Amino acid sequence: AIQLTQSPSSLSASVGDRVTITCRASQGMTNALVWYQQKSGKAPKLLIYDASSLESGVPSRFSGSGSGTDFTLTISSLQPEDFATYYCQQYNSYPPHFGQGTRLEIK
Amino acid sequence: EVQLVESGGGLVQPGGSLRLSCAASGFTVSSNFMSWVRQAPGKGLEWVSVIYSAGSTYYADSVKGRFIISRDSSKNTLSLQMNSLRAEDTAVYYCARGPMIRGHDYWGQGALVTVSS
């Protein structure tokens, strides 16, 4: 099974900052990796699929990159509504594990 | 418009059973991969089970042998039969389409399952 490790686990940042979250896979994989945003009490929302494809309706300040074992989610200029928890997930193989999450907080 | 609506959550004693349902609209359940994902209070997301469009099913090790995923094509619904429930099964359970090329692209609002005496 492919395990995913996200870093950092939590992050404090200010509006306007550029933020990068990393997701590292326990073994090499295809680009079958997605990123979700989850706000408190709500279902996750798909942001990025296929490692770097932006989901329809998601602001262009979100971007994904990476390959092999190392993937990143970047928010180019944080907005107040971006403070949330972010998860990566791989669907290269079963079980489709999630990363443990990165909590993004306001500094 | 795509919509997923879960029902059937509640309080159950350890060792008991509960059945969750997920009503889908805007697409056909049986033509898609469909999953259950859960989130224990204050914890991260945990994938639980999937049913493929062809009917094959997979389970997380933590629920294998206790949970059964199924679908009803006539009602366009997804279900999760949960047996031999444990305290550690306490979570919000989400039904979600996928994972396919866009991962889980649609999610329900979640159903809270509490296992406690």
CSV table of N, CA and C in Angstrom, one decimal, chain A residues 6-97:
chain,number,residue,atom,x,y,z
A,6,GLN,N,2.2,14.1,4.6
A,6,GLN,CA,2.2,15.5,4.3
A,6,GLN,C,3.1,16.3,5.3
A,7,SER,N,3.6,17.4,4.8
A,7,SER,CA,4.4,18.3,5.6
A,7,SER,C,4.2,19.7,5.1
A,8,PRO,N,4.0,20.7,6.1
A,8,PRO,CA,4.0,20.4,7.5
A,8,PRO,C,2.6,19.9,7.9
A,9,SER,N,2.5,19.5,9.2
A,9,SER,CA,1.2,19.1,9.7
A,9,SER,C,0.3,20.3,10.0
A,10,SER,N,1.0,21.4,10.3
A,10,SER,CA,0.2,22.7,10.5
A,10,SER,C,1.1,23.8,10.1
A,11,LEU,N,0.5,24.9,9.7
A,11,LEU,CA,1.2,26.1,9.1
A,11,LEU,C,0.4,27.3,9.5
A,12,SER,N,1.1,28.3,9.9
A,12,SER,CA,0.6,29.7,10.2
A,12,SER,C,1.1,30.6,9.1
A,13,ALA,N,0.2,31.3,8.5
A,13,ALA,CA,0.5,32.2,7.4
A,13,ALA,C,-0.4,33.4,7.4
A,14,SER,N,0.0,34.4,6.6
A,14,SER,CA,-0.8,35.7,6.5
A,14,SER,C,-1.5,35.8,5.2
A,15,VAL,N,-2.5,36.6,5.1
A,15,VAL,CA,-3.2,36.9,3.9
A,15,VAL,C,-2.1,37.5,2.9
A,16,GLY,N,-2.1,37.0,1.7
A,16,GLY,CA,-1.1,37.4,0.7
A,16,GLY,C,0.1,36.6,0.6
A,17,ASP,N,0.4,35.7,1.6
A,17,ASP,CA,1.5,34.9,1.6
A,17,ASP,C,1.4,33.8,0.5
A,18,ARG,N,2.6,33.3,0.1
A,18,ARG,CA,2.7,32.1,-0.8
A,18,ARG,C,2.9,30.9,0.1
A,19,VAL,N,2.2,29.9,-0.1
A,19,VAL,CA,2.2,28.7,0.8
A,19,VAL,C,2.4,27.5,-0.1
A,20,THR,N,3.3,26.6,0.4
A,20,THR,CA,3.5,25.3,-0.3
A,20,THR,C,3.3,24.2,0.8
A,21,ILE,N,2.5,23.2,0.4
A,21,ILE,CA,2.3,22.0,1.2
A,21,ILE,C,2.9,20.8,0.4
A,22,THR,N,3.6,19.9,1.1
A,22,THR,CA,4.2,18.8,0.4
A,22,THR,C,3.5,17.5,0.8
A,23,CYS,N,3.4,16.6,-0.2
A,23,CYS,CA,2.9,15.2,0.0
A,23,CYS,C,3.9,14.2,-0.6
A,24,ARG,N,4.4,13.4,0.3
A,24,ARG,CA,5.4,12.5,-0.1
A,24,ARG,C,4.9,11.0,-0.1
A,25,ALA,N,5.0,10.3,-1.2
A,25,ALA,CA,4.5,8.9,-1.2
A,25,ALA,C,5.6,8.0,-0.8
A,26,SER,N,5.2,6.8,-0.2
A,26,SER,CA,6.1,5.8,0.3
A,26,SER,C,6.8,5.1,-0.8
A,27,GLN,N,6.3,5.2,-2.1
A,27,GLN,CA,6.9,4.6,-3.2
A,27,GLN,C,6.5,5.3,-4.5
A,28,GLY,N,7.2,5.2,-5.5
A,28,GLY,CA,6.9,5.9,-6.7
A,28,GLY,C,5.6,5.5,-7.3
A,29,MET,N,4.9,6.5,-7.8
A,29,MET,CA,3.6,6.3,-8.3
A,29,MET,C,3.3,7.2,-9.5
A,30,THR,N,2.2,7.0,-10.1
A,30,THR,CA,1.8,7.8,-11.3
A,30,THR,C,1.3,9.1,-10.8
A,31,ASN,N,0.8,9.9,-11.6
A,31,ASN,CA,0.2,11.2,-11.2
A,31,ASN,C,-1.2,11.2,-10.7
A,32,ALA,N,-1.6,10.0,-10.2
A,32,ALA,CA,-2.9,9.8,-9.7
A,32,ALA,C,-3.0,10.3,-8.3
A,33,LEU,N,-2.9,11.6,-8.1
A,33,LEU,CA,-2.9,12.2,-6.8
A,33,LEU,C,-3.8,13.4,-6.9
A,34,VAL,N,-4.6,13.6,-5.8
A,34,VAL,CA,-5.5,14.7,-5.7
A,34,VAL,C,-5.3,15.5,-4.5
A,35,TRP,N,-5.7,16.7,-4.5
A,35,TRP,CA,-5.7,17.6,-3.3
A,35,TRP,C,-7.1,18.1,-3.0
A,36,TYR,N,-7.5,18.0,-1.7
A,36,TYR,CA,-8.8,18.5,-1.2
A,36,TYR,C,-8.6,19.6,-0.2
A,37,GLN,N,-9.6,20.5,-0.1
A,37,GLN,CA,-9.7,21.5,1.0
A,37,GLN,C,-10.9,21.1,1.8
A,38,GLN,N,-10.7,21.1,3.2
A,38,GLN,CA,-11.8,20.9,4.0
A,38,GLN,C,-11.9,22.0,5.1
A,39,LYS,N,-13.1,22.5,5.2
A,39,LYS,CA,-13.4,23.5,6.2
A,39,LYS,C,-14.2,22.8,7.3
A,40,SER,N,-14.1,23.4,8.5
A,40,SER,CA,-14.7,22.8,9.7
A,40,SER,C,-16.2,22.5,9.5
A,41,GLY,N,-16.5,21.2,9.7
A,41,GLY,CA,-17.9,20.8,9.6
A,41,GLY,C,-18.4,20.5,8.2
A,42,LYS,N,-17.5,20.6,7.3
A,42,LYS,CA,-18.0,20.5,5.9
A,42,LYS,C,-17.3,19.3,5.2
A,43,ALA,N,-17.9,18.8,4.1
A,43,ALA,CA,-17.2,17.8,3.3
A,43,ALA,C,-16.0,18.3,2.6
A,44,PRO,N,-15.1,17.5,2.3
A,44,PRO,CA,-13.9,17.9,1.5
A,44,PRO,C,-14.3,18.4,0.1
A,45,LYS,N,-13.5,19.3,-0.4
A,45,LYS,CA,-13.8,19.9,-1.7
A,45,LYS,C,-12.5,19.6,-2.6
A,46,LEU,N,-12.8,19.1,-3.8
A,46,LEU,CA,-11.7,18.8,-4.7
A,46,LEU,C,-11.1,20.1,-5.3
A,47,LEU,N,-9.8,20.2,-5.2
A,47,LEU,CA,-9.0,21.3,-5.7
A,47,LEU,C,-8.2,20.9,-7.0
A,48,ILE,N,-7.4,19.9,-6.9
A,48,ILE,CA,-6.5,19.5,-7.9
A,48,ILE,C,-6.6,18.0,-8.1
A,49,TYR,N,-6.6,17.6,-9.4
A,49,TYR,CA,-6.6,16.2,-9.7
A,49,TYR,C,-5.5,15.9,-10.7
A,50,ASP,N,-5.1,14.6,-10.8
A,50,ASP,CA,-4.1,14.2,-11.7
A,50,ASP,C,-2.8,15.0,-11.4
A,51,ALA,N,-2.6,15.3,-10.2
A,51,ALA,CA,-1.4,16.0,-9.6
A,51,ALA,C,-1.3,17.5,-9.9
A,52,SER,N,-1.8,17.9,-11.1
A,52,SER,CA,-1.6,19.3,-11.5
A,52,SER,C,-2.8,19.9,-12.2
A,53,SER,N,-3.9,19.2,-12.4
A,53,SER,CA,-5.0,19.7,-13.1
A,53,SER,C,-6.0,20.4,-12.1
A,54,LEU,N,-6.3,21.7,-12.5
A,54,LEU,CA,-7.2,22.5,-11.6
A,54,LEU,C,-8.6,22.1,-11.8
A,55,GLU,N,-9.3,21.8,-10.8
A,55,GLU,CA,-10.8,21.4,-10.9
A,55,GLU,C,-11.5,22.7,-11.3
A,56,SER,N,-12.5,22.5,-12.1
A,56,SER,CA,-13.4,23.6,-12.5
A,56,SER,C,-13.9,24.4,-11.4
A,57,GLY,N,-13.8,25.7,-11.5
A,57,GLY,CA,-14.4,26.6,-10.5
A,57,GLY,C,-13.4,26.9,-9.3
A,58,VAL,N,-12.3,26.2,-9.3
A,58,VAL,CA,-11.3,26.5,-8.2
A,58,VAL,C,-10.4,27.7,-8.7
A,59,PRO,N,-10.1,28.6,-7.8
A,59,PRO,CA,-9.3,29.8,-8.2
A,59,PRO,C,-7.9,29.4,-8.7
A,60,SER,N,-7.4,30.2,-9.6
A,60,SER,CA,-6.1,29.9,-10.2
A,60,SER,C,-5.0,30.1,-9.3
A,61,ARG,N,-5.2,30.6,-8.1
A,61,ARG,CA,-4.1,30.8,-7.1
A,61,ARG,C,-3.7,29.4,-6.6
A,62,PHE,N,-4.5,28.4,-6.8
A,62,PHE,CA,-4.2,27.0,-6.4
A,62,PHE,C,-3.5,26.3,-7.5
A,63,SER,N,-2.4,25.7,-7.2
A,63,SER,CA,-1.7,24.9,-8.3
A,63,SER,C,-1.1,23.6,-7.6
A,64,GLY,N,-0.9,22.6,-8.5
A,64,GLY,CA,-0.3,21.4,-8.0
A,64,GLY,C,0.8,21.0,-8.9
A,65,SER,N,1.8,20.3,-8.4
A,65,SER,CA,2.9,19.9,-9.2
A,65,SER,C,3.5,18.6,-8.6
A,66,GLY,N,4.5,18.1,-9.3
A,66,GLY,CA,5.2,16.9,-8.7
A,66,GLY,C,5.0,15.7,-9.6
A,67,SER,N,5.9,14.7,-9.2
A,67,SER,CA,5.8,13.4,-9.9
A,67,SER,C,6.6,12.4,-9.0
A,68,GLY,N,6.4,11.1,-9.3
A,68,GLY,CA,7.2,10.1,-8.6
A,68,GLY,C,6.7,9.9,-7.2
A,69,THR,N,7.5,10.5,-6.3
A,69,THR,CA,7.1,10.4,-4.8
A,69,THR,C,6.8,11.7,-4.2
A,70,ASP,N,7.1,12.8,-4.9
A,70,ASP,CA,7.0,14.1,-4.2
A,70,ASP,C,6.1,15.0,-5.0
A,71,PHE,N,5.0,15.5,-4.3
A,71,PHE,CA,4.0,16.3,-4.9
A,71,PHE,C,3.8,17.5,-4.0
A,72,THR,N,3.4,18.6,-4.6
A,72,THR,CA,3.2,19.9,-3.8
A,72,THR,C,1.9,20.5,-4.3
A,73,LEU,N,1.3,21.2,-3.3
A,73,LEU,CA,0.1,22.1,-3.5
A,73,LEU,C,0.6,23.5,-3.1
A,74,THR,N,0.5,24.4,-4.0
A,74,THR,CA,0.9,25.8,-3.8
A,74,THR,C,-0.3,26.7,-3.9
A,75,ILE,N,-0.4,27.6,-2.9
A,75,ILE,CA,-1.4,28.7,-3.0
A,75,ILE,C,-0.6,30.0,-3.1
A,76,SER,N,-0.8,30.7,-4.3
A,76,SER,CA,0.2,31.7,-4.6
A,76,SER,C,0.0,33.0,-3.8
A,77,SER,N,-1.2,33.3,-3.4
A,77,SER,CA,-1.5,34.5,-2.6
A,77,SER,C,-2.7,34.2,-1.7
A,78,LEU,N,-2.4,33.9,-0.4
A,78,LEU,CA,-3.5,33.4,0.5
A,78,LEU,C,-4.6,34.4,0.6
A,79,GLN,N,-5.8,33.9,0.6
A,79,GLN,CA,-7.0,34.7,0.8
A,79,GLN,C,-7.7,34.3,2.1
A,80,PRO,N,-8.5,35.1,2.7
A,80,PRO,CA,-9.1,34.7,4.0
A,80,PRO,C,-9.8,33.4,4.0
A,81,GLU,N,-10.5,33.1,2.8
A,81,GLU,CA,-11.3,31.9,2.7
A,81,GLU,C,-10.4,30.6,2.5
A,82,ASP,N,-9.1,30.8,2.4
A,82,ASP,CA,-8.2,29.6,2.2
A,82,ASP,C,-7.8,29.0,3.5
A,83,PHE,N,-8.1,29.6,4.6
A,83,PHE,CA,-7.7,29.0,5.9
A,83,PHE,C,-8.6,27.8,6.2
A,84,ALA,N,-7.9,26.6,6.1
A,84,ALA,CA,-8.7,25.3,6.2
A,84,ALA,C,-7.6,24.2,6.4
A,85,THR,N,-8.1,23.0,6.3
A,85,THR,CA,-7.2,21.8,6.3
A,85,THR,C,-7.1,21.2,4.9
A,86,TYR,N,-6.0,20.9,4.5
A,86,TYR,CA,-5.7,20.3,3.1
A,86,TYR,C,-5.2,18.9,3.2
A,87,TYR,N,-5.8,18.1,2.3
A,87,TYR,CA,-5.4,16.6,2.3
A,87,TYR,C,-5.0,16.3,0.9
A,88,CYS,N,-4.0,15.4,0.8
A,88,CYS,CA,-3.7,14.8,-0.5
A,88,CYS,C,-4.2,13.3,-0.4
A,89,GLN,N,-4.5,12.7,-1.6
A,89,GLN,CA,-4.9,11.4,-1.7
A,89,GLN,C,-4.4,10.8,-2.9
A,90,GLN,N,-4.0,9.5,-2.8
A,90,GLN,CA,-3.5,8.8,-4.0
A,90,GLN,C,-4.5,7.8,-4.5
A,91,TYR,N,-4.7,7.7,-5.8
A,91,TYR,CA,-5.6,6.6,-6.3
A,91,TYR,C,-4.9,5.8,-7.3
A,92,ASN,N,-3.5,5.7,-7.1
A,92,ASN,CA,-2.7,4.9,-8.0
A,92,ASN,C,-2.9,3.4,-7.7
A,93,SER,N,-3.2,3.1,-6.5
A,93,SER,CA,-3.4,1.7,-6.1
A,93,SER,C,-4.3,1.7,-4.8
A,94,TYR,N,-4.9,0.5,-4.6
A,94,TYR,CA,-5.7,0.4,-3.4
A,94,TYR,C,-4.9,-0.1,-2.2
A,95,PRO,N,-5.2,0.3,-1.0
A,95,PRO,CA,-6.3,1.3,-0.7
A,95,PRO,C,-5.8,2.8,-1.0
A,96,PRO,N,-6.8,3.6,-1.5
A,96,PRO,CA,-6.5,5.0,-1.8
A,96,PRO,C,-6.3,5.9,-0.6
A,97,HIS,N,-5.2,5.7,0.1
A,97,HIS,CA,-4.9,6.4,1.3
A,97,HIS,C,-4.9,7.9,1.1
